[in-house]
Short mmCIF file of C-alpha atoms in Angstrom, two decimals:
data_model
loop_
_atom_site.label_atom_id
_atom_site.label_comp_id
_atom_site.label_asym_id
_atom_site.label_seq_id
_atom_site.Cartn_x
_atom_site.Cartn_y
_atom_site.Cartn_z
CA UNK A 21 -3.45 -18.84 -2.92
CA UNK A 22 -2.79 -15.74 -1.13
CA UNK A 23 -5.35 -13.83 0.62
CA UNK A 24 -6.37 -11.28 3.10
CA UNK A 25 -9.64 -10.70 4.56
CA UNK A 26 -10.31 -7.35 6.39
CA UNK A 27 -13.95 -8.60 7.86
CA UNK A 28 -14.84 -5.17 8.68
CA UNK A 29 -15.53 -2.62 6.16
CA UNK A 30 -16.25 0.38 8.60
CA UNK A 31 -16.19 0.67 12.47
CA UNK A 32 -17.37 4.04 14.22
CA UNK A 33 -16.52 4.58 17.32
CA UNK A 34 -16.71 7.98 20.11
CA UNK A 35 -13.04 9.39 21.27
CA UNK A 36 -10.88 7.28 23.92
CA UNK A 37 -12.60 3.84 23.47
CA UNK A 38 -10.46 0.89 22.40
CA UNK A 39 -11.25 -0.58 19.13
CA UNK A 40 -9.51 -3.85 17.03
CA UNK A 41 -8.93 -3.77 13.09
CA UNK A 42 -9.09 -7.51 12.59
CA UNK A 43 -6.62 -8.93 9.60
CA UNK A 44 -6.57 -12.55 8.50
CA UNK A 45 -4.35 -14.03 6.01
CA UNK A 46 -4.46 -16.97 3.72
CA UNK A 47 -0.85 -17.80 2.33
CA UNK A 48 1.13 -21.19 1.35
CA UNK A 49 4.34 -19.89 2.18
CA UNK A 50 6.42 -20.50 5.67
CA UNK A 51 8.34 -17.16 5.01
CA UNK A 52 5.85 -14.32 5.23
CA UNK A 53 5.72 -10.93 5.84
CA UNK A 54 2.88 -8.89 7.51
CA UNK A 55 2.08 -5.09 6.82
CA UNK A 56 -0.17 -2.76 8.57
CA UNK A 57 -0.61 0.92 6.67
CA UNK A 58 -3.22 3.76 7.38
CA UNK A 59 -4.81 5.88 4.98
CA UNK A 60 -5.69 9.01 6.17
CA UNK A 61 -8.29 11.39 4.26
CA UNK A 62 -5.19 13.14 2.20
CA UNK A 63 -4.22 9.53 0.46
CA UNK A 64 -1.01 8.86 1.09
CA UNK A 65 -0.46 5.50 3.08
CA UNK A 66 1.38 5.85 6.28
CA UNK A 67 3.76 2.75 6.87
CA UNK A 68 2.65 1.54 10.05
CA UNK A 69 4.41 -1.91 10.97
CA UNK A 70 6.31 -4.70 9.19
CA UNK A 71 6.22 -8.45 10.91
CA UNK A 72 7.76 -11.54 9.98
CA UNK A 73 6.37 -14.76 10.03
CA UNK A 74 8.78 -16.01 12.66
CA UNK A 75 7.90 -13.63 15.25
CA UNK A 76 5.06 -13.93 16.86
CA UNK A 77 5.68 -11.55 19.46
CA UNK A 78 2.90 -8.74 20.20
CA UNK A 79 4.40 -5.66 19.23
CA UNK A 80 2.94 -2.57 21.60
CA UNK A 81 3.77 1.22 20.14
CA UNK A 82 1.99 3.87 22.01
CA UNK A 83 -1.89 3.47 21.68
CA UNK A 84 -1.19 1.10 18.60
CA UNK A 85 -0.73 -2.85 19.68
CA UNK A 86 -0.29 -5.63 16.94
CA UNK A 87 -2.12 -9.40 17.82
CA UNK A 88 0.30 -11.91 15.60
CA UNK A 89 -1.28 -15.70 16.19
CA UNK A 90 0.00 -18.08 13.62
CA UNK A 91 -2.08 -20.58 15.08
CA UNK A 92 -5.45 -18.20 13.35
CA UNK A 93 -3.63 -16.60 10.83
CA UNK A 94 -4.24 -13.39 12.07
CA UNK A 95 -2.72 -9.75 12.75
CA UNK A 96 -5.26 -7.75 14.64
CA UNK A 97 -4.28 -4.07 15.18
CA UNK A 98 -5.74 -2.56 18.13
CA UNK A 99 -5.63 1.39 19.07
CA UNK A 100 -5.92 2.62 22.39
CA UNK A 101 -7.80 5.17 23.48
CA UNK A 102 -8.60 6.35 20.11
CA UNK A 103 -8.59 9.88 19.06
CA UNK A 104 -10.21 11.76 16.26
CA UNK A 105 -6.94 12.00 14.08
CA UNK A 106 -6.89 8.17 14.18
CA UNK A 107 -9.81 8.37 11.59
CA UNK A 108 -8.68 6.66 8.45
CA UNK A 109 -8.90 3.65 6.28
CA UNK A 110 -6.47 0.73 7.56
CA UNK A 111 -4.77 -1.59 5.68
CA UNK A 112 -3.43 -4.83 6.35
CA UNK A 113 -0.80 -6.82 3.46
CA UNK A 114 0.72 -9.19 3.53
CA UNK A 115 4.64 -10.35 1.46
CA UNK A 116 5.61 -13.44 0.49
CA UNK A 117 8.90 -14.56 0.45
CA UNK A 118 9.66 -16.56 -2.15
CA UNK A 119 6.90 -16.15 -4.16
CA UNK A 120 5.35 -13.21 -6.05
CA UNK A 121 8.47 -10.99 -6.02
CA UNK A 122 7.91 -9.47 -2.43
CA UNK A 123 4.07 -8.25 -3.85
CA UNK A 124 1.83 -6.85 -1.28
CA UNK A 125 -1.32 -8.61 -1.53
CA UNK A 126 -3.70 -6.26 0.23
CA UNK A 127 -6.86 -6.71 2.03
CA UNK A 128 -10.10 -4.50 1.22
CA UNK A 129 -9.06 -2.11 3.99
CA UNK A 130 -11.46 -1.33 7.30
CA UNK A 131 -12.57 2.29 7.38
CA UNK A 132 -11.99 3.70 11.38
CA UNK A 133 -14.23 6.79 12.08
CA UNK A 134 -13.68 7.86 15.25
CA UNK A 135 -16.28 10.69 16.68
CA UNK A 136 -15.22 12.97 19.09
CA UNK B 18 13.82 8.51 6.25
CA UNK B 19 12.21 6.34 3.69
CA UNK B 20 10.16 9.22 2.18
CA UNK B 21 8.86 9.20 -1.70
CA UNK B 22 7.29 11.84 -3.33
CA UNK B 23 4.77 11.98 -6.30
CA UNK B 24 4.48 14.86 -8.48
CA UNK B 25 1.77 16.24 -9.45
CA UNK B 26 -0.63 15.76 -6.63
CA UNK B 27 -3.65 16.44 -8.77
CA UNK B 28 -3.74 16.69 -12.89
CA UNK B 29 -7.11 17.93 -14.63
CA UNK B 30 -6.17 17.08 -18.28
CA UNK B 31 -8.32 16.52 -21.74
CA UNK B 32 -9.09 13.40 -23.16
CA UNK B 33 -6.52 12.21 -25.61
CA UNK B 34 -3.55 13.65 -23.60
CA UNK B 35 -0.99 12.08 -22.12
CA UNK B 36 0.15 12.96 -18.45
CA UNK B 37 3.24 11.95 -16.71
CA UNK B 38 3.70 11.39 -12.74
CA UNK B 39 6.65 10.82 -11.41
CA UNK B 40 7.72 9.04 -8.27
CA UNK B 41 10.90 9.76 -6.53
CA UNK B 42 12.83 8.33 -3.41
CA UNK B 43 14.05 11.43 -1.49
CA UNK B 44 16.52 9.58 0.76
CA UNK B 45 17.18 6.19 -0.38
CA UNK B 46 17.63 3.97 -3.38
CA UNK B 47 15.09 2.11 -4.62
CA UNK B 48 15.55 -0.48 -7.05
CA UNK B 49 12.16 -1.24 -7.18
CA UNK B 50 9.35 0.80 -7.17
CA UNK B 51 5.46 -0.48 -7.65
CA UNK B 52 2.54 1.60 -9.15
CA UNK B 53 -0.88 1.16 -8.18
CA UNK B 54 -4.09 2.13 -8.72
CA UNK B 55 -7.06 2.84 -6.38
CA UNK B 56 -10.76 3.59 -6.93
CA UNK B 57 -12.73 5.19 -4.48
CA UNK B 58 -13.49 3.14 -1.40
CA UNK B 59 -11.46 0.54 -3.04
CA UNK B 60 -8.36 -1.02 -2.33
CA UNK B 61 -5.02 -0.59 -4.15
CA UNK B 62 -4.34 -2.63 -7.38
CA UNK B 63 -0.93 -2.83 -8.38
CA UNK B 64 -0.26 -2.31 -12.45
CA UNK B 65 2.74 -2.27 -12.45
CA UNK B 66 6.78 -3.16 -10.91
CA UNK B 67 8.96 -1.21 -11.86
CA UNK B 68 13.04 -2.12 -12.02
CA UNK B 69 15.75 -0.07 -12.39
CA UNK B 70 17.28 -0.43 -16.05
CA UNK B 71 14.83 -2.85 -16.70
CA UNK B 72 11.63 -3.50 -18.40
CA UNK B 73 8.17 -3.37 -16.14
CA UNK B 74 6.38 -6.01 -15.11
CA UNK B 75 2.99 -5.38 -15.56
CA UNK B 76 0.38 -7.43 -13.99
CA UNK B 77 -2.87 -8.92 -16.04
CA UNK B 78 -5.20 -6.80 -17.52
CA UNK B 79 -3.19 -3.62 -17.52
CA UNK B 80 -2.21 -2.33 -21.01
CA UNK B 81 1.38 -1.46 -21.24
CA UNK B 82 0.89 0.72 -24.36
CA UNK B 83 -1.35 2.82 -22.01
CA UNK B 84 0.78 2.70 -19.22
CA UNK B 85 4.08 3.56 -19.84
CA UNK B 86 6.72 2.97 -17.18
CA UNK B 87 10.43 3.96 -17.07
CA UNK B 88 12.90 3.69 -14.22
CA UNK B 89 15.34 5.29 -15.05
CA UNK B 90 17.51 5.99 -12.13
CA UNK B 91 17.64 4.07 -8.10
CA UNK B 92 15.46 7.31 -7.15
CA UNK B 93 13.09 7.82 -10.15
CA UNK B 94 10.10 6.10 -11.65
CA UNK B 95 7.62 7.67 -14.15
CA UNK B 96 4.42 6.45 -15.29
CA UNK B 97 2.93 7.62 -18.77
CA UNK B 98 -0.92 7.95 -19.28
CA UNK B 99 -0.77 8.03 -23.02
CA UNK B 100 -4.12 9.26 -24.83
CA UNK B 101 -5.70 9.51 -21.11
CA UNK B 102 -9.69 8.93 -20.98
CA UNK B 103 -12.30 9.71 -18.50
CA UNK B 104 -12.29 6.10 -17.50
CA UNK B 105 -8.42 6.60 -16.76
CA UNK B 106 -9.83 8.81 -14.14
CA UNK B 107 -8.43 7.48 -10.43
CA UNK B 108 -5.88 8.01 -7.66
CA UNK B 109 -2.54 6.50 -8.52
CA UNK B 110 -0.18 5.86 -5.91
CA UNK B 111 3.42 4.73 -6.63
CA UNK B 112 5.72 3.14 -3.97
CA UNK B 113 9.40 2.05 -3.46
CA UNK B 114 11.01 -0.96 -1.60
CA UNK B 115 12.98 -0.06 0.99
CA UNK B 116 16.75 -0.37 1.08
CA UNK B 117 17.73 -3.66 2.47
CA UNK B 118 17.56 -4.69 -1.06
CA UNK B 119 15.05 -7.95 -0.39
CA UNK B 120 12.14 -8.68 -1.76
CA UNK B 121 10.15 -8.36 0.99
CA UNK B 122 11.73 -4.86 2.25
CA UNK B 123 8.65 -2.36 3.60
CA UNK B 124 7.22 -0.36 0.76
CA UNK B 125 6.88 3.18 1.21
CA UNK B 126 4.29 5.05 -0.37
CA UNK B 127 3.93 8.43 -2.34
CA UNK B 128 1.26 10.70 -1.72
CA UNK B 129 -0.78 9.46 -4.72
CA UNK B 130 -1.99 11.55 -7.73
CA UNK B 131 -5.58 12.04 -8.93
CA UNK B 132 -6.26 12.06 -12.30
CA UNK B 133 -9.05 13.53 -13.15
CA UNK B 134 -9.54 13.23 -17.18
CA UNK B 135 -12.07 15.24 -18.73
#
């Protein structure tokens, strides 16, 4: 079955310290797809990254930096230096291939406050 | 690019009404668009996939009598809450696949509506 655990419900944190969203997936498939989306306080989710399962390269964009091991089945998003306006709820999906019609299958979502 | 809108943003209504939201791809076509649900400090549950010409795919559990979808064009989804009650209450957020046409294309999502039913 597929799954995704987002371990950590809430995570405070003060201005400019590093923090990790941790993301692990469950799925059956060899052809996957990986999503990470923030929800900031207005609602709308904010695409964020898209991976595939056959790239397992770390993926660096700004302050944001995406962990891809197969080997754990995980996608840990870590921010940089975090700032205020990172304050939101993150989500990570994930896509199957061939299975499910290309449904996200979303975790519970990890809610970042960061404190200035 | 890839930006959808939802209209309204927020809908106060009476119970026993019906409300529509719509869900629109500005600048590209989407062939399919989902429709999800989300309670507070929850995450999203989809209801609903929604295909162009084409009947929706609802997932289990979600009445499509109560839900009505329509798709009628690659830019333009609607969902129905017929004979809305306060239990229909939530944030409802509607996405569309994006436009390399596969199934696992990035979904972009609307700014969500909240129902509020009274």
């Amino acid at each position: 079955a597929q799954k995704v655990t987002q371990a950590q419900t809430e995570i405070s944190v003060v201005e400019k310290e590093d923090v990790t969203l941790d993301c692990v997936y469950e799925t059956r498939d060899t052809t996957y797809y990986l999503f990470w989306y923030k929800q900031p306080p207005s609602g709308e989710l904010v695409f964020l990254i898209r991976r595939n399962s056959f790239d397992e390269q770390n993926e660096i964009s700004g302050r944001y930096s995406w962990n891809f091991q197969k080997s754990t089945s995980s996608f840990n998003f870590t921010i940089t230096a975090s700032q205020v306006v990172d304050s939101a709820v993150y989500f990570c999906a994930l896509s199957e291939a061939y299975n499910q019609g290309g449904k996200l299958i979303f975790g519970q979502g990890t809610e970042l406050s960061v404190k200035p | 690019g890839a930006v959808v809108s939802q209209h309204p943003s927020r809908v106060i209504c009476k119970s026993g009404t019906s409300v529509k939201i719509e869900c629109r791809s500005l600048d590209f076509q989407a062939t399919t668009m989902f429709w999800y649900r989300q309670f507070p400090k929850q995450s999203l549950m989809l209801m609903a996939t929604s295909n162009e010409g084409s009947k929706a795919t609802y997932e289990q559990g979600v009445e499509k009598d109560k839900f009505l979808i329509n798709h009628a064009s690659l830019t333009l989804s609607t969902l129905t809450v017929t004979s809305a009650h306060p239990e229909d209450s939530s944030f409802y957020i509607c996405s569309a696949r994006g436009r390399e046409g596969h199934s696992t294309d990035t979904q972009y999502f609307g700014p969500g509506t909240r129902l509020t039913v009274l």
